[in-house]
Amino acid sequence: MVERVPNWLKQRAFLTPERPALFFEGSKWTFAELYEKALRQAAALEKAGFKEGGRIGLLVQNTGKAVWMIHALQQLGASAVLLNHRLTESELLWQLEDAEVAGVVYDPACRQLAEEMSGRFLCIDLSSLPLSEPFPSREEFSLDDTCSIMYTSGTTGKPKGVQQTYGNHWWSAAGSALNLGLHEKDCWLCAVPLFHISGYSILMRSVIYGMPVRLYTQFDEVEINDALKRGEGTIISVVSAMLSRLLHSLEGSYHPDFRCMLLGGGPAPKPLLEACAEKQIPVFQTYGMTETSSQIVTLPPEYSLTKLGSAGKPLFPCQLKIDSKGKGSPFTEGEILVKGPNVTSGYIKREEANSISFTDGWFHTGDIGYVDEEGFLFVLDRRSDLIISGGENVYPAEIESVLLDHPALIDAGVVGVPDEKWGQVPAAFVVTKEPVNEMELLGFCKNRLAKYKCPAYFITLNALPRNASRKLLRRELKAEFEKRQKKT
Amino acid sequence: MVERVPNWLKQRAFLTPERPALFFEGSKWTFAELYEKALRQAAALEKAGFKEGGRIGLLVQNTGKAVWMIHALQQLGASAVLLNHRLTESELLWQLEDAEVAGVVYDPACRQLAEEMSGRFLCIDLSSLPLSEPFPSREEFSLDDTCSIMYTSGTTGKPKGVQQTYGNHWWSAAGSALNLGLHEKDCWLCAVPLFHISGYSILMRSVIYGMPVRLYTQFDEVEINDALKRGEGTIISVVSAMLSRLLHSLEGSYHPDFRCMLLGGGPAPKPLLEACAEKQIPVFQTYGMTETSSQIVTLPPEYSLTKLGSAGKPLFPCQLKIDSKGKGSPFTEGEILVKGPNVTSGYIKREEANSISFTDGWFHTGDIGYVDEEGFLFVLDRRSDLIISGGENVYPAEIESVLLDHPALIDAGVVGVPDEKWGQVPAAFVVTKEPVNEMELLGFCKNRLAKYKCPAYFITLNALPRNASRKLLRRELKAEFEKRQKKT
């Protein structure tokens, strides 16, 4: 069996050195230039004491230097632990300790957070890292080596580190190209975070395909629409909230070379898809997650209109089935299971979670859906408790566990409720043992949770709806929220 | 490490059932139809006694049914031994016995050959094979399983069976797509034999890419030129002799969608490449062999003019180096070594050949070349003794061994000499112990060798030029041939 392939960036810089690799804020780097920057940064990391085989935290915004650093870690042979800079200090510390990182590289925008961690970890400022003499590059990558680690939470409340190997990224990139095609003109716009699989995977496709990436630090719908109208990108990855903002600010139409609006991050509202179809925006709905190294199910081009609302069929190397308790018939709802060489081999240091999540190579996504008579997937709900707010996954259990630490509360339940701007936001239902006001609870959360995880609503109840085995009935909380909204 | 992927044709028929898969003589089959045909043929094979895991000889011309059968063998889980129908009975019998096949499937055009083998092997006529009820299809392919076996000869005279796994074909197809791109409009014209890797690999790309193949039984330059002018194909695989015939019969220009003339099968004459450049024919020179599951080095599009004559750089998953006895500098000639997940794991039942041919994963091609200062490969000579005649590899040792069986000869040496139509043809130099005429020798060869291997010239010498260790000096034979040509 194949286990080794040429060092991707080295090979790409050798094969097509002059092709543009990266556009960022008016600057451009070819693959040869990107490779040289990555080697110099890798050398500087080694001088700083980082070693091959270790794990290194990366706390960066989307910038050109962050891209160099992501490649530098691959050149060094270290696994990158991608950190969400919207998390709080305590959340970050927890992940860094769990991953047993050798240190953290951060960029100036994240300095404050980094300073708070510098007592515990070797923290290196990306902007002050000297560009050393190039590092002697590795000839090959092992497909089994862990390339990146990203934390996702779950029902247990504690985030788990998802390992993505070089092989996972390779198969993901190849599977996507077989579905979307690969054109000489292709350029992928990246306005999603590099610390998420959606952004990170764009960089992997770039080097494997020999395709430039146009990177943005912030998502600004006017700026992106202008770029797409000028033909500065042929493909862009978005979540529903971004697409909605693009659509509403769009005047006129995109450049004819623009060919794919890759829509991930949860089920999209049908009216949004219909409005895009009307404006002839080529939306490709997809379904994927950190554990599948980005998309694993995507609607093939020829079905974008006839199967509106479907996430499509698996990528060529992947498989999908619905766990419908024996009923194999179409339209039967059940848990979505996926399988493929792009699926993670598991969570680091989580034996129990791994044994629960994988059965004969099938990954239990926890999400609910069905397939129609032709095998197209319709995702009904991301795992019943998951809240997707502006493309970020928010796990109720994590928020509940913070709330229960507050001395005034005896019970807490969190659900996602509709929000015009973010799609969903968390709403907290609490049972108190002594009086406490909303500001106090919000402040308590803000100290412990990323801002996007902090509840937008706090509602006090006498008791939470639970079933006989004490399982929280979140559906009833949602109904309660709706009822209260109607009243106001 | 990844070892299993979805059953390719089943997956393709599921993902894009209505896309055309195959055009042949006015008929068309979608992927769904091709899958159904393959399953029915697989069922018929099973009824005939063939089993999963065995090897089955395939003696067919390029036809629609041959394509069904190639897929049927994959559905059954048998390895296909692809037989060259231009070989003689004795050559074929040798390969079938070496491969220990369970039987042979042949098509009507090969009936005579098959009848001669039917005493030794179960031989089944493809045209009379009933289309049984569909075979229960396999869910997955193992990338380590042997998909196909093709025989190539070598300096030892006896052909060796090259094994290509599903993994080899996958990486070959993916590497090619990363280099050539993948367009929705793509359609690959196949006028090269399906029993060669050049043709067989087109079928694998078809099912992996979801791309139609337009198949031809014979290469006819007028027919192919017409098809390419009408836009009936975007890519075609050719060898120099075919390209030359296309070029000379071409009036006007190809359809604008035609984007790639993939030129393999040995170094191309520079004047031919220049003439193509002048006519704006997009020639992509490549280098590859049965052992590399088709191309392994291809000239990327942006260098097709500036590096005219070069075979290019390795495909993305592959590596190349020149064994120049320690001198690593550019322009130093030496044996071409290649490495990659598309390279065969070895020859069947040839331990010695395998240990000679592979060093640390590097395959010794036996061909001579150099790389320039930018790493572009220039192939100087296919292995010094190899003759390429009309795209077929001809091995002098094999012809010499036949000639030496003739009672009138005491020595024989074969070299390739230039030929306007075929590029090269074999010329035999013989030393006789009793008088024998050319017709007698030719007749002797025709009974034992495929027509294209039979010498076009017989030249009698008093002794062959050999060095002190009795090694034949083929260069001197070539010089002798040239000298004699000038005289006439």
PDB file of N, CA and C in Angstrom, chain B residues 142-214:
ATOM      1  N   SER B 142     -10.497  -3.057  -3.081  1.00  0.00           N
ATOM      2  CA  SER B 142      -9.308  -2.866  -2.263  1.00  0.00           C
ATOM      3  C   SER B 142      -8.227  -2.290  -3.172  1.00  0.00           C
ATOM      4  N   LEU B 143      -7.607  -1.213  -2.746  1.00  0.00           N
ATOM      5  CA  LEU B 143      -6.601  -0.563  -3.592  1.00  0.00           C
ATOM      6  C   LEU B 143      -5.385  -1.455  -3.817  1.00  0.00           C
ATOM      7  N   ASP B 144      -5.216  -2.463  -2.975  1.00  0.00           N
ATOM      8  CA  ASP B 144      -4.076  -3.365  -3.126  1.00  0.00           C
ATOM      9  C   ASP B 144      -4.352  -4.542  -4.056  1.00  0.00           C
ATOM     10  N   ASP B 145      -5.604  -4.735  -4.439  1.00  0.00           N
ATOM     11  CA  ASP B 145      -5.924  -5.854  -5.327  1.00  0.00           C
ATOM     12  C   ASP B 145      -5.398  -5.603  -6.731  1.00  0.00           C
ATOM     13  N   THR B 146      -4.982  -6.674  -7.383  1.00  0.00           N
ATOM     14  CA  THR B 146      -4.518  -6.552  -8.771  1.00  0.00           C
ATOM     15  C   THR B 146      -5.729  -6.450  -9.690  1.00  0.00           C
ATOM     16  N   CYS B 147      -5.761  -5.376 -10.448  1.00  0.00           N
ATOM     17  CA  CYS B 147      -6.868  -5.118 -11.370  1.00  0.00           C
ATOM     18  C   CYS B 147      -6.541  -5.706 -12.743  1.00  0.00           C
ATOM     19  N   SER B 148      -5.315  -5.456 -13.215  1.00  0.00           N
ATOM     20  CA  SER B 148      -4.955  -5.855 -14.577  1.00  0.00           C
ATOM     21  C   SER B 148      -3.511  -6.343 -14.622  1.00  0.00           C
ATOM     22  N   ILE B 149      -3.251  -7.191 -15.619  1.00  0.00           N
ATOM     23  CA  ILE B 149      -1.897  -7.706 -15.838  1.00  0.00           C
ATOM     24  C   ILE B 149      -1.606  -7.581 -17.331  1.00  0.00           C
ATOM     25  N   MET B 150      -0.459  -7.002 -17.645  1.00  0.00           N
ATOM     26  CA  MET B 150      -0.050  -6.876 -19.060  1.00  0.00           C
ATOM     27  C   MET B 150       1.385  -7.346 -19.182  1.00  0.00           C
ATOM     28  N   TYR B 151       1.654  -8.089 -20.247  1.00  0.00           N
ATOM     29  CA  TYR B 151       3.002  -8.623 -20.430  1.00  0.00           C
ATOM     30  C   TYR B 151       3.883  -7.664 -21.220  1.00  0.00           C
ATOM     31  N   THR B 152       5.104  -7.497 -20.715  1.00  0.00           N
ATOM     32  CA  THR B 152       6.113  -6.748 -21.475  1.00  0.00           C
ATOM     33  C   THR B 152       7.358  -7.613 -21.517  1.00  0.00           C
ATOM     34  N   SER B 153       8.118  -7.448 -22.577  1.00  0.00           N
ATOM     35  CA  SER B 153       9.342  -8.241 -22.680  1.00  0.00           C
ATOM     36  C   SER B 153      10.515  -7.450 -22.134  1.00  0.00           C
ATOM     37  N   GLY B 154      11.655  -8.048 -22.163  1.00  0.00           N
ATOM     38  CA  GLY B 154      12.836  -7.361 -21.650  1.00  0.00           C
ATOM     39  C   GLY B 154      14.060  -7.936 -22.319  1.00  0.00           C
ATOM     40  N   THR B 155      15.224  -7.652 -21.771  1.00  0.00           N
ATOM     41  CA  THR B 155      16.472  -8.117 -22.377  1.00  0.00           C
ATOM     42  C   THR B 155      16.612  -9.633 -22.289  1.00  0.00           C
ATOM     43  N   THR B 156      15.882 -10.248 -21.378  1.00  0.00           N
ATOM     44  CA  THR B 156      16.023 -11.694 -21.238  1.00  0.00           C
ATOM     45  C   THR B 156      15.223 -12.447 -22.287  1.00  0.00           C
ATOM     46  N   GLY B 157      14.390 -11.744 -23.013  1.00  0.00           N
ATOM     47  CA  GLY B 157      13.644 -12.415 -24.072  1.00  0.00           C
ATOM     48  C   GLY B 157      12.286 -12.927 -23.644  1.00  0.00           C
ATOM     49  N   LYS B 158      12.119 -13.330 -22.392  1.00  0.00           N
ATOM     50  CA  LYS B 158      10.840 -13.871 -21.952  1.00  0.00           C
ATOM     51  C   LYS B 158       9.973 -12.755 -21.358  1.00  0.00           C
ATOM     52  N   PRO B 159       8.750 -12.615 -21.845  1.00  0.00           N
ATOM     53  CA  PRO B 159       7.878 -11.539 -21.335  1.00  0.00           C
ATOM     54  C   PRO B 159       7.596 -11.699 -19.838  1.00  0.00           C
ATOM     55  N   LYS B 160       7.336 -10.561 -19.190  1.00  0.00           N
ATOM     56  CA  LYS B 160       7.025 -10.561 -17.751  1.00  0.00           C
ATOM     57  C   LYS B 160       5.654  -9.909 -17.546  1.00  0.00           C
ATOM     58  N   GLY B 161       4.875 -10.476 -16.638  1.00  0.00           N
ATOM     59  CA  GLY B 161       3.529  -9.945 -16.386  1.00  0.00           C
ATOM     60  C   GLY B 161       3.570  -8.803 -15.382  1.00  0.00           C
ATOM     61  N   VAL B 162       3.225  -7.604 -15.841  1.00  0.00           N
ATOM     62  CA  VAL B 162       3.211  -6.418 -14.969  1.00  0.00           C
ATOM     63  C   VAL B 162       1.853  -6.344 -14.285  1.00  0.00           C
ATOM     64  N   GLN B 163       1.850  -6.272 -12.963  1.00  0.00           N
ATOM     65  CA  GLN B 163       0.590  -6.174 -12.215  1.00  0.00           C
ATOM     66  C   GLN B 163       0.245  -4.715 -11.950  1.00  0.00           C
ATOM     67  N   GLN B 164      -0.971  -4.337 -12.274  1.00  0.00           N
ATOM     68  CA  GLN B 164      -1.436  -2.995 -11.908  1.00  0.00           C
ATOM     69  C   GLN B 164      -2.588  -3.137 -10.916  1.00  0.00           C
ATOM     70  N   THR B 165      -2.419  -2.544  -9.744  1.00  0.00           N
ATOM     71  CA  THR B 165      -3.480  -2.616  -8.742  1.00  0.00           C
ATOM     72  C   THR B 165      -4.524  -1.518  -8.993  1.00  0.00           C
ATOM     73  N   TYR B 166      -5.646  -1.616  -8.290  1.00  0.00           N
ATOM     74  CA  TYR B 166      -6.630  -0.530  -8.348  1.00  0.00           C
ATOM     75  C   TYR B 166      -5.990   0.767  -7.863  1.00  0.00           C
ATOM     76  N   GLY B 167      -5.135   0.660  -6.841  1.00  0.00           N
ATOM     77  CA  GLY B 167      -4.438   1.842  -6.344  1.00  0.00           C
ATOM     78  C   GLY B 167      -3.543   2.456  -7.409  1.00  0.00           C
ATOM     79  N   ASN B 168      -2.804   1.622  -8.150  1.00  0.00           N
ATOM     80  CA  ASN B 168      -1.965   2.140  -9.236  1.00  0.00           C
ATOM     81  C   ASN B 168      -2.806   2.948 -10.240  1.00  0.00           C
ATOM     82  N   HIS B 169      -3.944   2.362 -10.640  1.00  0.00           N
ATOM     83  CA  HIS B 169      -4.801   3.055 -11.615  1.00  0.00           C
ATOM     84  C   HIS B 169      -5.388   4.342 -11.027  1.00  0.00           C
ATOM     85  N   TRP B 170      -5.771   4.284  -9.731  1.00  0.00           N
ATOM     86  CA  TRP B 170      -6.339   5.478  -9.099  1.00  0.00           C
ATOM     87  C   TRP B 170      -5.344   6.634  -9.117  1.00  0.00           C
ATOM     88  N   TRP B 171      -4.123   6.374  -8.650  1.00  0.00           N
ATOM     89  CA  TRP B 171      -3.135   7.450  -8.555  1.00  0.00           C
ATOM     90  C   TRP B 171      -2.727   7.946  -9.934  1.00  0.00           C
ATOM     91  N   SER B 172      -2.715   7.043 -10.897  1.00  0.00           N
ATOM     92  CA  SER B 172      -2.402   7.452 -12.260  1.00  0.00           C
ATOM     93  C   SER B 172      -3.471   8.415 -12.781  1.00  0.00           C
ATOM     94  N   ALA B 173      -4.731   8.042 -12.584  1.00  0.00           N
ATOM     95  CA  ALA B 173      -5.834   8.890 -13.062  1.00  0.00           C
ATOM     96  C   ALA B 173      -5.847  10.235 -12.335  1.00  0.00           C
ATOM     97  N   ALA B 174      -5.646  10.196 -11.014  1.00  0.00           N
ATOM     98  CA  ALA B 174      -5.669  11.441 -10.241  1.00  0.00           C
ATOM     99  C   ALA B 174      -4.489  12.330 -10.642  1.00  0.00           C
ATOM    100  N   GLY B 175      -3.308  11.742 -10.780  1.00  0.00           N
ATOM    101  CA  GLY B 175      -2.120  12.519 -11.175  1.00  0.00           C
ATOM    102  C   GLY B 175      -2.302  13.156 -12.538  1.00  0.00           C
ATOM    103  N   SER B 176      -2.911  12.429 -13.457  1.00  0.00           N
ATOM    104  CA  SER B 176      -3.137  12.977 -14.794  1.00  0.00           C
ATOM    105  C   SER B 176      -4.125  14.142 -14.746  1.00  0.00           C
ATOM    106  N   ALA B 177      -5.190  14.000 -13.968  1.00  0.00           N
ATOM    107  CA  ALA B 177      -6.184  15.079 -13.865  1.00  0.00           C
ATOM    108  C   ALA B 177      -5.570  16.328 -13.246  1.00  0.00           C
ATOM    109  N   LEU B 178      -4.690  16.153 -12.266  1.00  0.00           N
ATOM    110  CA  LEU B 178      -4.063  17.318 -11.638  1.00  0.00           C
ATOM    111  C   LEU B 178      -3.176  18.050 -12.635  1.00  0.00           C
ATOM    112  N   ASN B 179      -2.641  17.331 -13.596  1.00  0.00           N
ATOM    113  CA  ASN B 179      -1.794  17.971 -14.592  1.00  0.00           C
ATOM    114  C   ASN B 179      -2.597  18.546 -15.753  1.00  0.00           C
ATOM    115  N   LEU B 180      -3.535  17.769 -16.271  1.00  0.00           N
ATOM    116  CA  LEU B 180      -4.256  18.197 -17.481  1.00  0.00           C
ATOM    117  C   LEU B 180      -5.528  18.972 -17.166  1.00  0.00           C
ATOM    118  N   GLY B 181      -5.965  18.947 -15.889  1.00  0.00           N
ATOM    119  CA  GLY B 181      -7.244  19.563 -15.555  1.00  0.00           C
ATOM    120  C   GLY B 181      -8.374  18.605 -15.885  1.00  0.00           C
ATOM    121  N   LEU B 182      -9.580  19.023 -15.554  1.00  0.00           N
ATOM    122  CA  LEU B 182     -10.750  18.159 -15.704  1.00  0.00           C
ATOM    123  C   LEU B 182     -11.923  19.074 -16.025  1.00  0.00           C
ATOM    124  N   HIS B 183     -12.403  18.979 -17.266  1.00  0.00           N
ATOM    125  CA  HIS B 183     -13.472  19.873 -17.703  1.00  0.00           C
ATOM    126  C   HIS B 183     -14.769  19.091 -17.878  1.00  0.00           C
ATOM    127  N   GLU B 184     -15.862  19.770 -17.667  1.00  0.00           N
ATOM    128  CA  GLU B 184     -17.163  19.126 -17.844  1.00  0.00           C
ATOM    129  C   GLU B 184     -17.349  18.559 -19.243  1.00  0.00           C
ATOM    130  N   LYS B 185     -16.783  19.250 -20.242  1.00  0.00           N
ATOM    131  CA  LYS B 185     -16.962  18.836 -21.632  1.00  0.00           C
ATOM    132  C   LYS B 185     -16.063  17.683 -22.041  1.00  0.00           C
ATOM    133  N   ASP B 186     -15.142  17.269 -21.142  1.00  0.00           N
ATOM    134  CA  ASP B 186     -14.116  16.316 -21.564  1.00  0.00           C
ATOM    135  C   ASP B 186     -14.685  15.010 -22.104  1.00  0.00           C
ATOM    136  N   CYS B 187     -14.037  14.540 -23.174  1.00  0.00           N
ATOM    137  CA  CYS B 187     -14.323  13.244 -23.777  1.00  0.00           C
ATOM    138  C   CYS B 187     -13.000  12.748 -24.340  1.00  0.00           C
ATOM    139  N   TRP B 188     -12.606  11.519 -23.971  1.00  0.00           N
ATOM    140  CA  TRP B 188     -11.284  10.999 -24.347  1.00  0.00           C
ATOM    141  C   TRP B 188     -11.440  10.045 -25.533  1.00  0.00           C
ATOM    142  N   LEU B 189     -10.757  10.332 -26.630  1.00  0.00           N
ATOM    143  CA  LEU B 189     -10.778   9.452 -27.792  1.00  0.00           C
ATOM    144  C   LEU B 189      -9.766   8.333 -27.595  1.00  0.00           C
ATOM    145  N   CYS B 190     -10.227   7.111 -27.797  1.00  0.00           N
ATOM    146  CA  CYS B 190      -9.354   5.955 -27.603  1.00  0.00           C
ATOM    147  C   CYS B 190      -9.236   5.174 -28.904  1.00  0.00           C
ATOM    148  N   ALA B 191      -8.129   5.385 -29.604  1.00  0.00           N
ATOM    149  CA  ALA B 191      -7.851   4.623 -30.820  1.00  0.00           C
ATOM    150  C   ALA B 191      -6.569   3.821 -30.634  1.00  0.00           C
ATOM    151  N   VAL B 192      -6.151   3.710 -29.382  1.00  0.00           N
ATOM    152  CA  VAL B 192      -5.014   2.850 -29.025  1.00  0.00           C
ATOM    153  C   VAL B 192      -5.605   1.579 -28.399  1.00  0.00           C
ATOM    154  N   PRO B 193      -4.866   0.463 -28.436  1.00  0.00           N
ATOM    155  CA  PRO B 193      -5.462  -0.807 -27.995  1.00  0.00           C
ATOM    156  C   PRO B 193      -5.818  -0.823 -26.513  1.00  0.00           C
ATOM    157  N   LEU B 194      -6.967  -1.404 -26.200  1.00  0.00           N
ATOM    158  CA  LEU B 194      -7.376  -1.551 -24.802  1.00  0.00           C
ATOM    159  C   LEU B 194      -6.469  -2.538 -24.062  1.00  0.00           C
ATOM    160  N   PHE B 195      -5.757  -3.404 -24.842  1.00  0.00           N
ATOM    161  CA  PHE B 195      -4.873  -4.362 -24.170  1.00  0.00           C
ATOM    162  C   PHE B 195      -3.536  -3.742 -23.807  1.00  0.00           C
ATOM    163  N   HIS B 196      -3.299  -2.512 -24.252  1.00  0.00           N
ATOM    164  CA  HIS B 196      -2.111  -1.769 -23.807  1.00  0.00           C
ATOM    165  C   HIS B 196      -2.522  -0.853 -22.655  1.00  0.00           C
ATOM    166  N   ILE B 197      -1.555  -0.459 -21.852  1.00  0.00           N
ATOM    167  CA  ILE B 197      -1.875   0.431 -20.738  1.00  0.00           C
ATOM    168  C   ILE B 197      -2.417   1.768 -21.254  1.00  0.00           C
ATOM    169  N   SER B 198      -1.974   2.205 -22.407  1.00  0.00           N
ATOM    170  CA  SER B 198      -2.450   3.488 -22.957  1.00  0.00           C
ATOM    171  C   SER B 198      -3.966   3.479 -23.136  1.00  0.00           C
ATOM    172  N   GLY B 199      -4.522   2.351 -23.634  1.00  0.00           N
ATOM    173  CA  GLY B 199      -5.961   2.269 -23.836  1.00  0.00           C
ATOM    174  C   GLY B 199      -6.707   1.918 -22.555  1.00  0.00           C
ATOM    175  N   TYR B 200      -6.186   0.926 -21.849  1.00  0.00           N
ATOM    176  CA  TYR B 200      -6.855   0.477 -20.623  1.00  0.00           C
ATOM    177  C   TYR B 200      -7.010   1.623 -19.621  1.00  0.00           C
ATOM    178  N   SER B 201      -5.948   2.437 -19.503  1.00  0.00           N
ATOM    179  CA  SER B 201      -5.975   3.530 -18.514  1.00  0.00           C
ATOM    180  C   SER B 201      -7.028   4.588 -18.863  1.00  0.00           C
ATOM    181  N   ILE B 202      -7.390   4.692 -20.137  1.00  0.00           N
ATOM    182  CA  ILE B 202      -8.444   5.645 -20.523  1.00  0.00           C
ATOM    183  C   ILE B 202      -9.780   5.194 -19.914  1.00  0.00           C
ATOM    184  N   LEU B 203     -10.020   3.890 -19.913  1.00  0.00           N
ATOM    185  CA  LEU B 203     -11.265   3.380 -19.311  1.00  0.00           C
ATOM    186  C   LEU B 203     -11.306   3.642 -17.807  1.00  0.00           C
ATOM    187  N   MET B 204     -10.141   3.551 -17.163  1.00  0.00           N
ATOM    188  CA  MET B 204     -10.101   3.796 -15.713  1.00  0.00           C
ATOM    189  C   MET B 204     -10.361   5.276 -15.434  1.00  0.00           C
ATOM    190  N   ARG B 205      -9.743   6.150 -16.240  1.00  0.00           N
ATOM    191  CA  ARG B 205      -9.999   7.592 -16.060  1.00  0.00           C
ATOM    192  C   ARG B 205     -11.470   7.891 -16.280  1.00  0.00           C
ATOM    193  N   SER B 206     -12.050   7.252 -17.280  1.00  0.00           N
ATOM    194  CA  SER B 206     -13.460   7.493 -17.611  1.00  0.00           C
ATOM    195  C   SER B 206     -14.358   7.289 -16.396  1.00  0.00           C
ATOM    196  N   VAL B 207     -14.159   6.173 -15.730  1.00  0.00           N
ATOM    197  CA  VAL B 207     -15.068   5.834 -14.629  1.00  0.00           C
ATOM    198  C   VAL B 207     -14.740   6.660 -13.380  1.00  0.00           C
ATOM    199  N   ILE B 208     -13.467   6.972 -13.189  1.00  0.00           N
ATOM    200  CA  ILE B 208     -13.081   7.792 -12.027  1.00  0.00           C
ATOM    201  C   ILE B 208     -13.506   9.250 -12.236  1.00  0.00           C
ATOM    202  N   TYR B 209     -13.348   9.752 -13.456  1.00  0.00           N
ATOM    203  CA  TYR B 209     -13.694  11.157 -13.721  1.00  0.00           C
ATOM    204  C   TYR B 209     -15.187  11.362 -13.993  1.00  0.00           C
ATOM    205  N   GLY B 210     -15.867  10.295 -14.427  1.00  0.00           N
ATOM    206  CA  GLY B 210     -17.225  10.477 -14.932  1.00  0.00           C
ATOM    207  C   GLY B 210     -17.214  11.103 -16.312  1.00  0.00           C
ATOM    208  N   MET B 211     -16.323  10.611 -17.154  1.00  0.00           N
ATOM    209  CA  MET B 211     -16.041  11.212 -18.471  1.00  0.00           C
ATOM    210  C   MET B 211     -16.270  10.175 -19.570  1.00  0.00           C
ATOM    211  N   PRO B 212     -16.918  10.562 -20.674  1.00  0.00           N
ATOM    212  CA  PRO B 212     -17.131   9.584 -21.733  1.00  0.00           C
ATOM    213  C   PRO B 212     -15.851   9.264 -22.523  1.00  0.00           C
ATOM    214  N   VAL B 213     -15.830   8.054 -23.072  1.00  0.00           N
ATOM    215  CA  VAL B 213     -14.763   7.615 -23.972  1.00  0.00           C
ATOM    216  C   VAL B 213     -15.382   7.379 -25.342  1.00  0.00           C
ATOM    217  N   ARG B 214     -14.700   7.839 -26.381  1.00  0.00           N
ATOM    218  CA  ARG B 214     -15.136   7.518 -27.736  1.00  0.00           C
ATOM    219  C   ARG B 214     -14.125   6.512 -28.273  1.00  0.00           C
TER     220      ARG B 214
END
